[in-house]
Short mmCIF file of C-alpha atoms in Angstrom, two decimals:
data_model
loop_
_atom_site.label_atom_id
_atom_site.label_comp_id
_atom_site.label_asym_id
_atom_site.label_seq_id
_atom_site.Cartn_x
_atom_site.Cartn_y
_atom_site.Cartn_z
CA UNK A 15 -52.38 -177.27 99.76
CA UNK A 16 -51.23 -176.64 95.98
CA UNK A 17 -52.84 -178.70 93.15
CA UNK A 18 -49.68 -180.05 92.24
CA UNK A 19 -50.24 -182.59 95.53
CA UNK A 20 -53.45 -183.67 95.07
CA UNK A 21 -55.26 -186.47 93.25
CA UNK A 22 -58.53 -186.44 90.86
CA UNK A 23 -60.64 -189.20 89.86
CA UNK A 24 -62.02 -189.35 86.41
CA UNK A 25 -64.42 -192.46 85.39
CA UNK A 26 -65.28 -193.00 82.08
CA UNK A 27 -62.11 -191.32 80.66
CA UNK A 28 -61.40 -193.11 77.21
CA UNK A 29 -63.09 -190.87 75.13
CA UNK A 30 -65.72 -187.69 75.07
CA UNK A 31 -65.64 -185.12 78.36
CA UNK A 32 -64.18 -187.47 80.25
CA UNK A 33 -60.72 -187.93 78.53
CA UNK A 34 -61.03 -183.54 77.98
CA UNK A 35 -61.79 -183.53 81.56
CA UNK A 36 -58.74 -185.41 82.34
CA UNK A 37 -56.26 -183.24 80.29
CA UNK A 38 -58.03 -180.36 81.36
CA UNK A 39 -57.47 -181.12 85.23
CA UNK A 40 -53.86 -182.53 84.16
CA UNK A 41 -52.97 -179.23 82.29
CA UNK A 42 -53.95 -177.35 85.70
CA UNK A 43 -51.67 -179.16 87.75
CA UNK A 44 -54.21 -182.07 89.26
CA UNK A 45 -52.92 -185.79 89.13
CA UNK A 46 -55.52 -187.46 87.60
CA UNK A 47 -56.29 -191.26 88.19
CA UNK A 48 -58.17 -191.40 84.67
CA UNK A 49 -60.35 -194.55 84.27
CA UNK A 50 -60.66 -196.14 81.61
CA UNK A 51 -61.89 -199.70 80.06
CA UNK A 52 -59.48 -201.32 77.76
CA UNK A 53 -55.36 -200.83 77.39
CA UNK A 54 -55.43 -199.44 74.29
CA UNK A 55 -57.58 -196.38 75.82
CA UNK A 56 -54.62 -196.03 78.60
CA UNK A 57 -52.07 -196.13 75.84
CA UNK A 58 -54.23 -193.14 74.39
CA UNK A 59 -54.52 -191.23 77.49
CA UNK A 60 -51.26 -191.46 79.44
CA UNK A 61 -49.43 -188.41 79.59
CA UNK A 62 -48.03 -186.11 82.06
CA UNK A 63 -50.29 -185.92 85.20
CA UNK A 64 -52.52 -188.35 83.65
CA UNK A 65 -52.27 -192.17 85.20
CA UNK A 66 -54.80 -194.32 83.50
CA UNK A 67 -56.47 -197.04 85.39
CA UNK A 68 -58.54 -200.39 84.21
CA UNK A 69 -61.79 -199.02 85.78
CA UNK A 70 -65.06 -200.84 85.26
CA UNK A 71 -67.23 -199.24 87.84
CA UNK A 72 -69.70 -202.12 87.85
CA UNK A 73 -66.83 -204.32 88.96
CA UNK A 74 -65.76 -204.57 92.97
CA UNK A 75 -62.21 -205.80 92.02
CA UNK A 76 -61.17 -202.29 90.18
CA UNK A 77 -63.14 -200.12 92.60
CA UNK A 78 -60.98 -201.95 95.27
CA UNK A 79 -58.08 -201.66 93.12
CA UNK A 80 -58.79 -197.65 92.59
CA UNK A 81 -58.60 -196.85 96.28
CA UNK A 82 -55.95 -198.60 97.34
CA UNK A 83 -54.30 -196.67 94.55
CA UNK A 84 -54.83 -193.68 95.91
CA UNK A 85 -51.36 -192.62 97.43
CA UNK A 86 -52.13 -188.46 97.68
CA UNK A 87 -55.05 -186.04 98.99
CA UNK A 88 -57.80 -186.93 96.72
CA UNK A 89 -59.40 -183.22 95.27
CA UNK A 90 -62.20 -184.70 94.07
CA UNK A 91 -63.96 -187.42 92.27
CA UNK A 92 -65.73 -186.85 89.01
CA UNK A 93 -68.19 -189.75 88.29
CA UNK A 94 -68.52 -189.45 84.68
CA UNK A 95 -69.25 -192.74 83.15
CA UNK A 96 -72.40 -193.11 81.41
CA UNK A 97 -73.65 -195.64 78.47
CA UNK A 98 -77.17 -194.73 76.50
CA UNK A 99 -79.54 -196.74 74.85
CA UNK A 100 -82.57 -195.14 73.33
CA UNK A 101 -85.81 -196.86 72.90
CA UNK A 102 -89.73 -196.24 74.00
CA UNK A 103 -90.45 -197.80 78.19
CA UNK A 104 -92.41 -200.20 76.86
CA UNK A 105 -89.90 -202.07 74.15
CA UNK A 106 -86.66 -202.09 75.97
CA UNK A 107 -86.17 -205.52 77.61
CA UNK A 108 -85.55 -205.29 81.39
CA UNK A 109 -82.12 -206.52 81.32
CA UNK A 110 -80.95 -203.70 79.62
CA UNK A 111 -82.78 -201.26 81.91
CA UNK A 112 -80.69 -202.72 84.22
CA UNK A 113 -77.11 -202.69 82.54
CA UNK A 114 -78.42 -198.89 82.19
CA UNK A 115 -78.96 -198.39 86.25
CA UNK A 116 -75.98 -200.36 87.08
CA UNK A 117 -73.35 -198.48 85.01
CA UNK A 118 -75.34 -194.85 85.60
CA UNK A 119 -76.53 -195.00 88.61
CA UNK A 120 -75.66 -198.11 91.04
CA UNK A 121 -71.53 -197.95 89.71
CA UNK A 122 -71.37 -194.49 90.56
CA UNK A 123 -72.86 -194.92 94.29
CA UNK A 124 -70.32 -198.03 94.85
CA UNK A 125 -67.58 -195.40 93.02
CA UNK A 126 -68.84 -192.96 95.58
CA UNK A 127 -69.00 -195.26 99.16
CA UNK A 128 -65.44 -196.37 98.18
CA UNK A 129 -63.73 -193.10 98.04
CA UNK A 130 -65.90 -190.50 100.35
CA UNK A 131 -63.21 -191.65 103.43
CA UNK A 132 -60.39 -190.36 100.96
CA UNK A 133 -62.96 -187.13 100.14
CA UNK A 134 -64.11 -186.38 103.76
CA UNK A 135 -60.13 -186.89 105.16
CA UNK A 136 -58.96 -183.91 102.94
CA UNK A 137 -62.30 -182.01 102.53
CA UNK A 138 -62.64 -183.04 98.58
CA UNK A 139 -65.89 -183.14 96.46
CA UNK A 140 -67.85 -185.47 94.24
CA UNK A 141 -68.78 -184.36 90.98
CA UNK A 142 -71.64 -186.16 89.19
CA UNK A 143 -71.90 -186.09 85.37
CA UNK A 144 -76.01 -186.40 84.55
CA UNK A 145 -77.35 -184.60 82.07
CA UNK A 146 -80.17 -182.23 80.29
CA UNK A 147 -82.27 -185.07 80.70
CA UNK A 148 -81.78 -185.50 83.77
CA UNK A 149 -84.17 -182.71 83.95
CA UNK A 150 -86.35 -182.96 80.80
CA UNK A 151 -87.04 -186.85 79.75
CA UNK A 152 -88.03 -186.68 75.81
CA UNK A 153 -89.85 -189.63 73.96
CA UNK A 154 -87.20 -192.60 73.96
CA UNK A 155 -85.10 -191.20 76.17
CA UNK A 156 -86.88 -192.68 79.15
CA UNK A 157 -84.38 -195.60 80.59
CA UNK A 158 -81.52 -193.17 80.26
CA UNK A 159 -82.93 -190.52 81.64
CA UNK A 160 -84.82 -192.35 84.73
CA UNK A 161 -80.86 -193.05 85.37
CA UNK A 162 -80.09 -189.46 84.93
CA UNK A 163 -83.32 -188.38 86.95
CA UNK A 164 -82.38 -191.07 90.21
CA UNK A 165 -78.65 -189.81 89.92
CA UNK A 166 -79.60 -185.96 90.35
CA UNK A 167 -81.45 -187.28 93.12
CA UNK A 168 -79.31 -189.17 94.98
CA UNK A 169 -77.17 -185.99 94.08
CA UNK A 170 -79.61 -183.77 96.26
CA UNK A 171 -79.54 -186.28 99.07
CA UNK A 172 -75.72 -186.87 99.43
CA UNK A 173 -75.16 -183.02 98.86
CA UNK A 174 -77.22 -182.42 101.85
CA UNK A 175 -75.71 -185.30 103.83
CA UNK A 176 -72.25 -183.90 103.38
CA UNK A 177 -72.65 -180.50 103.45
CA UNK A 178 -72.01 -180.64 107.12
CA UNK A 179 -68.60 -182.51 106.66
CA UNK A 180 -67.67 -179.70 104.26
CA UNK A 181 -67.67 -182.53 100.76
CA UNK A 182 -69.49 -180.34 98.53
CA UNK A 183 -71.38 -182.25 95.75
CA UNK A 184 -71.40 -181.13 92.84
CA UNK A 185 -74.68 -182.22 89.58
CA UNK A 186 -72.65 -180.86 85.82
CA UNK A 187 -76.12 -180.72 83.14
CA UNK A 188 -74.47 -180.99 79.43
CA UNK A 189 -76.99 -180.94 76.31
CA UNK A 190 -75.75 -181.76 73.06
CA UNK A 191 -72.04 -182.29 73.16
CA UNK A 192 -69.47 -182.86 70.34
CA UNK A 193 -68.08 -186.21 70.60
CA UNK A 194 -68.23 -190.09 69.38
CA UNK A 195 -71.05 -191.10 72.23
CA UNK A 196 -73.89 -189.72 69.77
CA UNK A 197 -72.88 -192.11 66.88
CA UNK A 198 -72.84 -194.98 69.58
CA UNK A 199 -76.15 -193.70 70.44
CA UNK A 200 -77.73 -194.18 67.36
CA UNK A 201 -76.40 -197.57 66.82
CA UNK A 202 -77.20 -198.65 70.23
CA UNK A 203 -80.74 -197.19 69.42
CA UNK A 204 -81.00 -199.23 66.44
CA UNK A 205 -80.08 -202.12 67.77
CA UNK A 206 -82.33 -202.05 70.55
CA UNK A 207 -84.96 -200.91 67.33
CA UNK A 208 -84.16 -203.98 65.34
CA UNK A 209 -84.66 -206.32 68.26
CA UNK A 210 -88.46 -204.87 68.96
CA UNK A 211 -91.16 -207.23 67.69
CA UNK A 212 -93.52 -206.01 64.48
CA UNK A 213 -96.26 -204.81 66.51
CA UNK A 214 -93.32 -202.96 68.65
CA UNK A 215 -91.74 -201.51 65.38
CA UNK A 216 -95.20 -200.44 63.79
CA UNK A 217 -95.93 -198.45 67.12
CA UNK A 218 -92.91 -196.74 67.34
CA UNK A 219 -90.49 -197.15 64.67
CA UNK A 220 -91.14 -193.75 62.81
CA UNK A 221 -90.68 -192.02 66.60
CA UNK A 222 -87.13 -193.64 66.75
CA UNK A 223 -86.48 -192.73 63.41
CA UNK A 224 -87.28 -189.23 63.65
CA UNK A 225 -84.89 -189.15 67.13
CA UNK A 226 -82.19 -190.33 65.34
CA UNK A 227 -82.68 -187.54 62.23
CA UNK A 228 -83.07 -185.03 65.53
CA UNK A 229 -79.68 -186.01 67.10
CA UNK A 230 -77.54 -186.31 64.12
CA UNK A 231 -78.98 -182.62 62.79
CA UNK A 232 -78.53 -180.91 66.97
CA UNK A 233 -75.21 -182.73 67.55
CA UNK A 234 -72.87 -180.49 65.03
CA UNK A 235 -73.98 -177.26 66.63
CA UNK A 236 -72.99 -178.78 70.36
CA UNK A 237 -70.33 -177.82 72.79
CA UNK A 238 -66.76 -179.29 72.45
CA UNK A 239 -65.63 -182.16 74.87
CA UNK A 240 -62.69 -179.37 75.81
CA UNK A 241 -65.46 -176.78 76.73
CA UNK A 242 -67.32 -179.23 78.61
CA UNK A 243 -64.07 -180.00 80.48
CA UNK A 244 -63.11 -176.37 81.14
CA UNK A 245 -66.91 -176.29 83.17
CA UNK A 246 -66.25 -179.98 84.92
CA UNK A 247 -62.71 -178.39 85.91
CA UNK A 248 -64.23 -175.09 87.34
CA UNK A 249 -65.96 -177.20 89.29
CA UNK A 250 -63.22 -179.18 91.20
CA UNK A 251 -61.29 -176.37 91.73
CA UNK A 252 -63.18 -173.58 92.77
CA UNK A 253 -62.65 -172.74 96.25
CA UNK A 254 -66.88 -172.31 96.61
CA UNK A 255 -68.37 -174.16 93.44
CA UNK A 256 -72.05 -173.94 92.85
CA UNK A 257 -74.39 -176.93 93.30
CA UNK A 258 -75.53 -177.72 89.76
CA UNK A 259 -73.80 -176.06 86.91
CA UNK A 260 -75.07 -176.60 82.86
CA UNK A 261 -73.09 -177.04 80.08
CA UNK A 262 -74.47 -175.65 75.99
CA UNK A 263 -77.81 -172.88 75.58
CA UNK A 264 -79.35 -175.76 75.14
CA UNK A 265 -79.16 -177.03 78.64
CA UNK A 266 -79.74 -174.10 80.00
CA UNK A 267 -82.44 -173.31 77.93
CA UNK A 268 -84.23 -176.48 78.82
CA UNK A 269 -83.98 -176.57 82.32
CA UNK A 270 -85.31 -173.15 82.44
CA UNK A 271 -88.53 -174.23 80.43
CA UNK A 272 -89.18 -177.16 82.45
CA UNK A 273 -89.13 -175.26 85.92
CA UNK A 274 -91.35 -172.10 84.62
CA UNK A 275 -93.88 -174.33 81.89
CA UNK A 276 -96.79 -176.65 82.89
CA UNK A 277 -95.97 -179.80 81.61
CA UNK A 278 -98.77 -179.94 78.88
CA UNK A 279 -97.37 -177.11 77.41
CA UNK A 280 -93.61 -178.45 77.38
CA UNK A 281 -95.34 -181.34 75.78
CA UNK A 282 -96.27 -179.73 73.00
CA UNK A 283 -92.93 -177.85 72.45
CA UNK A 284 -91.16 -181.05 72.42
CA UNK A 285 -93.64 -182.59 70.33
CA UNK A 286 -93.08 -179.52 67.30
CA UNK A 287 -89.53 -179.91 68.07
CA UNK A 288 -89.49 -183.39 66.49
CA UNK A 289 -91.98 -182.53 63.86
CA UNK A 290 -89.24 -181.76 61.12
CA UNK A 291 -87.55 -185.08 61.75
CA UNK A 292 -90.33 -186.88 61.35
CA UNK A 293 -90.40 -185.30 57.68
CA UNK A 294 -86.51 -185.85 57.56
CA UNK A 295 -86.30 -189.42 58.24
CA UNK A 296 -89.47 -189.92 56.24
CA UNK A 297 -87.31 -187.99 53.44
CA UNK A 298 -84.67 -190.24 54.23
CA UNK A 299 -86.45 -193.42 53.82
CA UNK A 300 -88.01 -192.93 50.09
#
């Protein structure tokens, strides 16, 4: 079967890696069903081999609407929508620990149920976005990456589950990455920041601060969306593709530290890795 007659899903395809991925797969010869949230982000996207689709994956109605789209032997499906709030476990209301589970973990299983017929009918794959932390959770990074942590997971499970069926599955493990979702980051982070109470802000506020001043100073030296894409697309269409593949030294770096280093001593690491923002934002502030 060519790749000319087969279908890809991409969620979370506005913007970042997932519109790259989309083009990417497109420019190979994949029709891609590219989701996306709002018109103007299909207007932006819609091209040749690219179909965008109103996708919210928390929503039954558009998952429904997604498969019965699917007209053609679906490759694979690429769940790569994600949202990120940063903020210390104990300050983060529990509402928004859930908006963070249900978009990056629960939407991606429902994504997943509703298309594995499609997958396991023409021997396709599922490829799951997570991330460096879903390997390595730093301070503040704890409700994103307990998503990222419980989707590798699940990840392990369903790759074992299927393996029999012959649906490979598929973990991708980006670090820092070039692209508008760190700026969103940081506002989302100060948001969540400006809603803590005093005592929360006193506690914590210089560790947000100095997370910020380490994003914005790691982000510029990160991979491109388009060579994050050129991985994701290795992935759906290598005829054997490996089980968990990163994306930026930095990621690989960091997984490699966390499987050979007791955890007191990664502690520490990450600890001296923040030290020179705390100095920065504290620069920042005078």
């Amino acid at each position: 079967m060519t790749l000319s007659s087969e279908t890809v899903v991409v969620t979370g395809a506005s913007t970042g890696i997932g519109a790259a991925t989309a083009r990417e797969l497109a420019r190979r010869g994949l029709h891609v069903l590219a989701g996306v949230r709002r018109d103007r982000d299909a207007d932006a996207l819609r091209g040749d081999r690219i179909e965008p689709v109103i996708l919210d994956i928390t929503e039954p109605d558009h998952i429904a609407a997604l498969t019965a789209r699917i007209d053609s032997p679906l490759r694979a499906l690429v769940n790569n929508a994600a949202v990120q709030t940063n903020a210390p476990v104990e300050a983060l209301p529990l509402d928004e620990w859930r908006r963070l589970f249900e978009v990056n973990l629960f939407g991606h299983i429902a994504v997943t149920q509703a298309l594995l017929p499609a997958l396991l009918r023409h021997a396709g794959r599922v490829i799951n976005i997570s991330s460096v932390g879903g390997r390595v959770a730093m301070p503040t990074y704890g409700p994103y990456a307990g998503t990222k942590f419980a989707l590798e997971a699940v990840s392990d499970s369903l790759r074992r589950e299927l393996a029999p069926l012959g649906v490979p599955v598929v973990v991708i493990e980006p670090g820092a990455i070039r692209t508008d979702m760190a700026s969103r980051v940081v506002a989302a982070t100060n948001q969540a920041a400006a809603a803590m109470s005093p005592e929360h802000r006193d506690r914590y506020g210089n560790l947000i601060r100095a997370i910020n001043a380490q994003s914005a100073a790691h982000t510029p030296n990160g991979v491109s969306a388009a060579d994050a894409a050129q991985v994701i697309a290795t992935a759906v269409t290598a005829r054997r593709p490996r089980t968990r593949y990163t994306i930026g030294r930095d990621a690989a770096l960091i997984t490699r530290l966390s499987r050979l280093l007791p955890d007191r001593l990664l502690d520490r690491m990450l600890t001296a890795s923040l030290r020179p923002h705390y100095r920065q934002s504290a620069a920042a502030g005078r």
